Amino acid sequence: MSTDVTTPVPATGPPGPPPAGNRQSRKEHWSALRSRADSKISPYLYIAPFFLLFAIFGLYPLVYTAWVSLHDWELAGAEHPWSGLDNYRQLVTDEVFWNSLWNTFGIFVLSTVPQLTLALLIASLLNRRLRGRTFFRLSVILPMATSVAAVSIVFSQLFSRDFGLINWTLGGFGISPIEWQASKWSSWSAISLMVNWRWTGYNALIFLAAMQAIPRDLYEAAALDGAGPWKQFTRVTVPLLRPTILFTVIIATIGGFQLFTEPLLFNSGSSNYQGGSLRQSQTVSMYVWENAFVKFDFGYASAVAWVLFLIILLFASLNALAVRRLGGKD
Amino acid sequence: MIRALRRPHRRPRRGAATLGLGLAAVLVAATACGGEDDAAAGGEGGQVNLTVSVFGNFGYEQLYREYEASHPGVKITERGTGSDLSNYTPALTKNLATGSGAGDVVALEEGIMIQFKEKAQNFVDLGQYGGNEDKANFLPWKFEGGQSADGQKLIGLGTDVGSMGMCYRRDLFQKAGLPTERDAVAKLWPDWDAYTTVGKQFVGKNTGAKWFDAASNTYNTILVQEAGKSPGYTYFDKENNLAVESNPAVKQAYDRMIGMIGDGLSAGYKSFSDQWNAGFKQGTFATIACPAWMLGYIQGQAGEANKGKWDVTKAPGDGGNWGGSWLGVPSQSKHPKEAAELVRFLTSPKSQVAAFKSVNALPSSPVALDDPATKAFKNPYFNDAPVGEIFGTGAKELQPVYFGPRNQAVRDAVESTLLAVQQGKLKPEEAWSRAVRDAEQAAR
């Protein structure tokens, strides 16, 4: 591999017997050893930084949270007595938790399905020969570059009861003002709209990148067989995008189930963590926050967080299964 | 896409070097936090750097410079100025729980103080540094409020109190044919019954505005007044048992508020929401329960354009308190002695007068309240209202009320049901049982 052999690298493999032959063969032997070690070990070393970072910032908190969830752990408290599975037992009958899970699921469906569908359509439009293609491609990513806080403030003004643009517009059609935070359907839609607005462009770009990797001749062949644009889209584009769709669905699942900032800012004001007067739009993450920082019950908050983690795993695998079925066998 | 990323195998070249760099980056990242901390806390050559963590604005800038001048070698930095209490509280809690990152001096708002009274191990006992000698400087209940739950430790010394007044819009009062001068307005509402009656008159005049901003604020003011008369506590009794149902003061205040909502007096906002903030500017409500610190809030939200439209007078009923803070020293501080000394300086009567003049933080020291500078102080934004006089009287007459450590969660739960009634999502007759149920859930 390298020409510099005067300072041998510390051998990682078992050192061979010292060759008795001449200098040349010894050199070759070392070289072979190093080359073997290089190809065996180097790949692991390359990926090691990620796994080290993951261990520190991902795995350790995960395990620690599990540990905390088995205790009666009051934040900044003096003692943390062991409580076994008590927190999890409490969780099963906690209707506030189940309500927050239902909200999270509802908002997730309302935000992911339209988001990915729209992203797919936008991507296929951007994949055509358009004038100012780069401009359009760049502009779909703009919402991503806006801070969530700014987005939420703008949207909560749009959805304001007294002076909001949306109620004002609806008023033009004779619809009386809606208090968007007050009902499940309205708060879920408003929050989903924020999420959709922010993430559709991002997913569109990912789809677009994948679409450009689809060979042109497939479309030509399909066209020769008489497939129109819609047929080409559903029979060529979508099936070939399957791995990408799987990726976006999983990312959206993870993001959707951890939804926190948008609903929190949408319910601005005191006790915003409750997500509305009757917890109309409290997500599981908000409930974790409520337990940790309002009730200081860190143990219970950790239990909720762990259950959320398991639910995300479950949904991600269910989605993966569902998407794998999409478009038939591989 | 995933397929596209695949590259043919190529033999790695500078593997070791890359790994070294990666490892170094991880180590730097992992140790950086610790290093920074030490640098900030440590001092070179006898220099002591003290960090003061606050939310909002305590008006201490001038006092810091004064203190630095009289204490050579001390350097004071303030952190968190202008920050929101809802961000400040969790951040402080995290810092205290992990044992690092909190300032040498931290501001403890009423709600935080209540929660930390039972976790006194997180704070230095100011009594060890002469804090108990300052007892006479404070209103008795304010001093006691700074003690740990068992009364053994002094974890905070009082800054301001949130004694109650009532702020009102002169222009809306005029429109409705009500008196606008503050003495005449105070005579309109000797008690809450009268306040409700005038409110109904006001709403009947169709000015386009409601009588008050939000059920929660007015309700809480009534509750604290009722509880002050008897039994001296709100949601938790003094043994920290949930008393939502057994305390008549809670039910009384709750029923009164349900009645007011039924009379159409409330604008139905959630306090501190974006819409509530906009309401100050747009004039969508005519009165608001006003602790002293609210003056600064109204001025900030209503803006210069509404200067002179707002005024402030005595609240209905007797006294009451909402908010107010203490200063404490976390046990993690590396300079507890110097920090405690700074706390005593900042909470001294003289400093309290300075803070009052600077940001309207109403003193918790009777000496400072009686100070001619406090009494004579007028607030130009509120039509030159003599705020020192209006709030100072109430502060001295205040009946202290006990709050349990889980007060915030229970209070939020109960007040949320009032919001739901205003939204039409909860029937008034079902609201109380829901409030009790949610309070029990929150107290668990």
Short mmCIF file of N, CA and C in Angstrom, two decimals, chain A residues 22 58 64 81 91 95 97 102 106 154 160 215 220:
data_model
loop_
_atom_site.label_atom_id
_atom_site.label_comp_id
_atom_site.label_asym_id
_atom_site.label_seq_id
_atom_site.Cartn_x
_atom_site.Cartn_y
_atom_site.Cartn_z
N ASN A 22 16.00 -13.11 2.68
CA ASN A 22 16.68 -11.83 2.47
C ASN A 22 15.75 -10.65 2.77
N GLY A 58 -26.19 9.26 21.70
CA GLY A 58 -27.40 8.53 21.38
C GLY A 58 -27.66 7.37 22.32
N TYR A 64 -29.55 5.54 29.78
CA TYR A 64 -29.73 6.30 31.01
C TYR A 64 -31.21 6.60 31.26
N PRO A 81 -35.36 6.76 44.76
CA PRO A 81 -35.57 5.35 45.10
C PRO A 81 -36.00 4.51 43.91
N LEU A 91 -48.51 4.23 33.48
CA LEU A 91 -48.69 4.71 32.11
C LEU A 91 -49.85 4.02 31.40
N GLU A 95 -54.93 8.14 31.10
CA GLU A 95 -55.67 8.56 29.89
C GLU A 95 -55.07 9.79 29.22
N PHE A 97 -51.93 10.25 28.77
CA PHE A 97 -50.93 9.71 27.86
C PHE A 97 -51.59 9.18 26.58
N TRP A 102 -52.91 9.56 20.79
CA TRP A 102 -53.94 9.68 19.76
C TRP A 102 -53.74 10.98 18.97
N GLY A 106 -52.86 11.29 15.08
CA GLY A 106 -53.73 12.05 14.18
C GLY A 106 -52.97 13.10 13.40
N VAL A 154 -45.81 33.02 12.70
CA VAL A 154 -46.59 33.48 11.55
C VAL A 154 -47.91 32.70 11.46
N SER A 160 -55.20 33.21 14.18
CA SER A 160 -55.71 33.94 15.34
C SER A 160 -57.23 34.10 15.25
N PRO A 215 -33.34 5.58 -15.25
CA PRO A 215 -32.90 5.69 -16.65
C PRO A 215 -34.02 6.18 -17.56
N GLU A 220 -38.99 5.92 -22.17
CA GLU A 220 -39.16 5.81 -23.62
C GLU A 220 -39.86 4.50 -23.99
#
